[in-house]
Amino acid sequence: MNKEFFKKNRKQFLEELNDNSITVLFSGDSPFKSADYKYRFEPNRNFYYITGFERENAIYMVLKENGKIIENFYIERQDPEMIKWIGKKPTIEESKEITGIDNIKYNDNFKEDFSRIGRVSSCCYETIYLDLEKREYNTISTKSNEFAIDIIKKYPYLTVKNVYGKIADLRVVKKPEEVELIKEAIKITKEGIYSIFKNSKEEISECELEAHFDYELRKRGIRHTAFDTIIGSGINGTILHYVENNCKIEKDSLVLLDLGAQYKLYNGDISRTFPASGKFTERQKAVYNAVLSAMKKVEATAKAGIKMADLEKVAMDELGKGCVELGLIKDKSEVRKYYFHSIGHYLGLDTHDVGTYDKVLEEGTVITNEPGIYIEEEGIGVRIEDDLLITKDGCINLSKDIIKEVEEIEEFMAENKQ
């Protein structure tokens, strides 16, 4: 992404804000993992969408007064000693090029700058917008929430408003550049899945298959997955978010994959289920095809103007019929015994991206389509997941090139076994 992308995002965002307002957004910082070791930093996705900046402890402040916009951006100051330990931080000039914001200072200036604005805010500003995410400002400790509490104490004439929803609404519909990044994440994910297919064998461990996936990503310069990889064999495949990946794979079991590459912060999210032996049993095939049938029905239904909740009804109906035919239930209304999640979610900068189930799908939205049937008593778990780009009259399956028909999987594994 270049700075023009983020400048356009900011223009849209600023149009949504009230006049005579202040907005302060924080990139965040890394929490400690243990002792003096921190987790890898991940920028607040709303902050990134507005600024394009990926480093911690950055601050974006914008003043909107009588229609006039004044943008300020604050970054960490270089510490000559720390350069020897962790490398250089972006300079002011480099930060200008990344964000497209001209007025950039070091973040040790922010407190003084805001205090000066705060002193005159009673006559000039009425509202301060903060990204409090989906929570109230006093429910969890984040920079934004701590700042909100401080504002209420020091500047009671400023009304604190949560701007999370405004930015989230902008993120729901993907711009063409974003779709291309998601497609690239899916393309890389495909290579990792195929490597798992090729290297699967009796008694291999789930984590060794995970290593094959990770290697394909690293080989292509991708260090991070979209989420913790799920590789569940046998009964483990009936656990929705199984991430231990520490069991040996038995010969005749099914293996459920739910995984994705993260490419330039955008995510792929794909599920495939395959037979460890390379060939489905008749029972496994019947369960698999029931899930695949529901998946195809949902894909055929998805289009702009309907809701995720509508797609859920389609999935429930089709999976219910399938479970009746499989002898699992007597009436399709009992389907929740074997299908206990939702049909999908929005996809983008977050794997479970912004967007709500009751919102009408718009052209340019990317969602997942992931029906499943989980039969714990038989040790059979099947989930198949594709990523769909919603269009005016239907959808484009962004992951259609990743094989999923029974015959395709069996043929691929027979021809490509390592």
Coordinates of C-alpha atoms in Angstrom, one line a residue, residues 189-406:
T189 CA -2.0 -20.5 1.9
K190 CA -2.8 -22.8 -1.0
E191 CA 0.9 -23.7 -1.4
G192 CA 1.1 -24.5 2.3
I193 CA -2.0 -26.7 2.1
Y194 CA -0.7 -28.6 -0.9
S195 CA 2.6 -29.3 1.0
I196 CA 0.5 -30.8 3.9
F197 CA -1.3 -33.0 1.4
K198 CA 2.0 -34.2 -0.1
N199 CA 3.7 -34.9 3.2
S200 CA 0.8 -36.5 5.1
K201 CA 1.5 -40.1 6.1
E202 CA 0.7 -42.6 8.8
E203 CA 2.0 -41.8 12.2
I204 CA 3.2 -38.3 11.2
S205 CA 2.5 -35.7 13.9
E206 CA 0.0 -32.9 13.5
C207 CA 2.8 -30.4 14.4
E208 CA 5.1 -31.8 11.7
L209 CA 2.4 -31.1 9.1
E210 CA 2.1 -27.6 10.6
A211 CA 5.8 -27.3 10.1
H212 CA 5.4 -28.1 6.4
F213 CA 2.8 -25.3 6.2
D214 CA 5.0 -22.8 8.0
Y215 CA 8.0 -23.7 5.7
E216 CA 6.0 -22.9 2.6
L217 CA 5.2 -19.5 4.1
R218 CA 8.7 -18.7 5.2
K219 CA 10.1 -19.8 1.8
R220 CA 8.0 -17.0 0.3
G221 CA 9.1 -14.4 2.8
I222 CA 6.0 -14.7 5.0
R223 CA 6.8 -14.9 8.7
H224 CA 3.3 -14.8 10.2
T225 CA 0.1 -16.8 10.0
A226 CA -3.3 -15.2 10.1
F227 CA -4.1 -17.1 13.3
D228 CA -2.9 -20.2 15.2
T229 CA -2.9 -23.0 12.8
I230 CA -5.4 -25.8 13.4
I231 CA -4.5 -29.3 12.3
G232 CA -6.9 -31.8 14.0
S233 CA -6.8 -35.5 13.1
G234 CA -9.6 -37.9 14.1
I235 CA -11.5 -36.8 17.1
N236 CA -9.4 -33.6 17.3
G237 CA -11.1 -32.5 14.2
T238 CA -14.4 -32.3 16.1
I239 CA -12.9 -29.6 18.3
L240 CA -13.6 -26.2 16.7
H241 CA -10.5 -24.3 17.7
Y242 CA -8.1 -27.2 18.4
V243 CA -4.6 -25.7 18.3
E244 CA -2.4 -28.2 20.3
N245 CA -1.5 -30.0 17.1
N246 CA 0.4 -32.6 19.2
C247 CA -1.0 -36.0 18.2
K248 CA 0.1 -38.7 15.8
I249 CA -2.2 -39.1 12.8
E250 CA -3.8 -42.5 12.5
K251 CA -3.9 -44.2 9.1
D252 CA -7.7 -44.1 8.5
S253 CA -8.5 -40.8 10.2
L254 CA -9.6 -37.5 8.6
V255 CA -7.4 -34.5 9.1
L256 CA -9.1 -31.1 9.4
L257 CA -7.0 -28.0 8.4
D258 CA -8.0 -24.4 9.3
L259 CA -5.2 -22.1 8.5
G260 CA -4.1 -19.0 6.6
A261 CA -1.1 -16.8 5.7
Q262 CA -0.9 -13.2 6.6
Y263 CA 0.3 -11.0 3.8
K264 CA 1.1 -7.3 4.5
L265 CA -1.3 -7.6 7.5
Y266 CA -4.2 -9.0 5.3
N267 CA -5.3 -12.5 6.0
G268 CA -6.4 -15.7 4.2
D269 CA -8.6 -18.1 6.0
I270 CA -9.0 -21.6 4.5
S271 CA -10.3 -24.9 5.8
R272 CA -9.8 -28.3 4.1
T273 CA -10.4 -31.8 5.3
F274 CA -8.6 -34.8 3.8
P275 CA -8.0 -38.5 4.5
A276 CA -4.7 -39.4 6.1
S277 CA -4.6 -42.5 4.0
G278 CA -5.2 -40.6 0.8
K279 CA -8.6 -42.2 0.3
F280 CA -11.9 -41.4 2.0
T281 CA -14.0 -44.3 3.5
E282 CA -17.6 -44.4 2.4
R283 CA -18.8 -42.9 5.7
Q284 CA -16.2 -40.1 5.6
K285 CA -17.1 -39.4 2.0
A286 CA -20.8 -39.1 2.8
V287 CA -20.2 -36.7 5.7
Y288 CA -17.8 -34.7 3.6
N289 CA -20.2 -34.4 0.7
A290 CA -23.0 -33.2 3.0
V291 CA -20.8 -30.4 4.1
L292 CA -19.7 -29.6 0.5
S293 CA -23.3 -29.5 -0.6
A294 CA -24.1 -26.9 2.0
M295 CA -21.0 -24.9 1.1
K296 CA -22.0 -24.8 -2.6
K297 CA -25.6 -23.7 -1.7
V298 CA -24.3 -20.9 0.5
E299 CA -21.9 -19.7 -2.3
A300 CA -24.7 -19.8 -4.8
T301 CA -26.8 -17.6 -2.5
A302 CA -24.2 -15.0 -1.4
K303 CA -24.6 -11.6 -3.0
A304 CA -24.9 -7.9 -2.2
G305 CA -28.2 -7.0 -0.4
I306 CA -28.6 -10.1 1.8
K307 CA -27.2 -10.6 5.4
M308 CA -24.8 -13.1 6.9
A309 CA -27.8 -14.2 8.9
D310 CA -29.6 -15.1 5.7
L311 CA -26.6 -17.3 4.7
E312 CA -26.7 -18.9 8.1
K313 CA -30.3 -20.0 7.5
V314 CA -29.3 -21.6 4.1
A315 CA -26.4 -23.4 5.8
M316 CA -28.5 -24.7 8.7
D317 CA -31.2 -26.0 6.3
E318 CA -28.8 -27.8 4.0
L319 CA -26.7 -29.2 6.9
G320 CA -29.8 -30.3 8.7
K321 CA -31.0 -32.2 5.6
G322 CA -27.5 -33.8 5.4
C323 CA -27.5 -34.8 9.0
V324 CA -30.9 -36.5 8.6
E325 CA -29.6 -38.4 5.6
L326 CA -26.5 -39.5 7.5
G327 CA -28.7 -40.9 10.3
L328 CA -27.4 -38.5 12.9
I329 CA -30.7 -36.8 13.7
K330 CA -34.4 -37.4 12.9
D331 CA -35.3 -33.8 12.2
K332 CA -33.2 -31.1 10.6
S333 CA -34.1 -28.7 13.4
E334 CA -31.7 -30.8 15.6
V335 CA -28.7 -29.8 13.4
R336 CA -27.0 -27.8 16.2
K337 CA -26.0 -31.1 17.7
Y338 CA -23.4 -31.5 14.9
Y339 CA -23.0 -28.0 13.6
F340 CA -22.4 -25.5 16.4
H341 CA -20.7 -22.5 14.9
S342 CA -21.8 -19.9 12.3
I343 CA -21.4 -20.1 8.6
G344 CA -18.6 -17.5 8.4
H345 CA -17.3 -14.1 9.2
Y346 CA -15.9 -11.0 7.6
L347 CA -12.2 -11.2 6.5
G348 CA -9.5 -8.5 6.0
L349 CA -7.0 -6.9 8.3
D350 CA -8.4 -9.1 11.0
T351 CA -9.2 -12.7 10.5
H352 CA -12.5 -12.2 12.2
D353 CA -12.8 -8.8 10.6
V354 CA -15.1 -5.9 11.3
G355 CA -18.8 -6.2 10.3
T356 CA -21.9 -7.6 11.9
Y357 CA -24.3 -10.4 11.2
D358 CA -27.3 -8.2 10.8
K359 CA -25.6 -5.8 8.4
V360 CA -26.6 -6.1 4.7
L361 CA -23.7 -7.4 2.7
E362 CA -22.3 -4.7 0.3
E363 CA -20.4 -5.2 -3.0
G364 CA -16.7 -5.4 -2.1
T365 CA -17.2 -7.2 1.2
V366 CA -15.0 -10.3 1.8
I367 CA -16.5 -13.1 3.9
T368 CA -15.8 -16.7 4.7
N369 CA -18.0 -19.7 3.9
E370 CA -17.2 -22.5 6.3
P371 CA -19.9 -25.1 7.0
G372 CA -19.0 -28.1 9.1
I373 CA -20.3 -31.4 10.6
Y374 CA -18.6 -32.7 13.8
I375 CA -19.4 -36.3 14.9
E376 CA -17.4 -36.8 18.1
E377 CA -18.7 -40.4 18.7
E378 CA -17.3 -41.4 15.3
G379 CA -14.1 -39.3 15.4
I380 CA -15.1 -37.5 12.2
G381 CA -14.8 -33.7 11.9
V382 CA -15.3 -32.0 8.5
R383 CA -15.1 -28.3 7.8
I384 CA -14.5 -26.8 4.3
E385 CA -13.9 -23.1 4.0
D386 CA -13.5 -20.7 1.2
D387 CA -13.2 -16.9 1.0
L388 CA -15.8 -15.0 -1.0
L389 CA -15.8 -11.5 -2.5
I390 CA -19.3 -10.2 -2.6
T391 CA -20.5 -8.7 -5.9
K392 CA -23.7 -7.0 -7.0
D393 CA -25.2 -10.2 -8.4
G394 CA -23.3 -12.9 -6.6
C395 CA -19.8 -13.6 -5.4
I396 CA -16.3 -14.4 -6.5
N397 CA -14.7 -17.4 -4.8
L398 CA -11.2 -16.1 -4.1
S399 CA -10.0 -19.6 -3.1
K400 CA -11.6 -21.6 -5.9
D401 CA -8.3 -22.9 -7.1
I402 CA -7.7 -24.8 -3.9
I403 CA -9.1 -28.3 -4.6
K404 CA -12.0 -29.6 -2.5
E405 CA -13.9 -32.2 -4.4
V406 CA -13.4 -35.8 -3.0

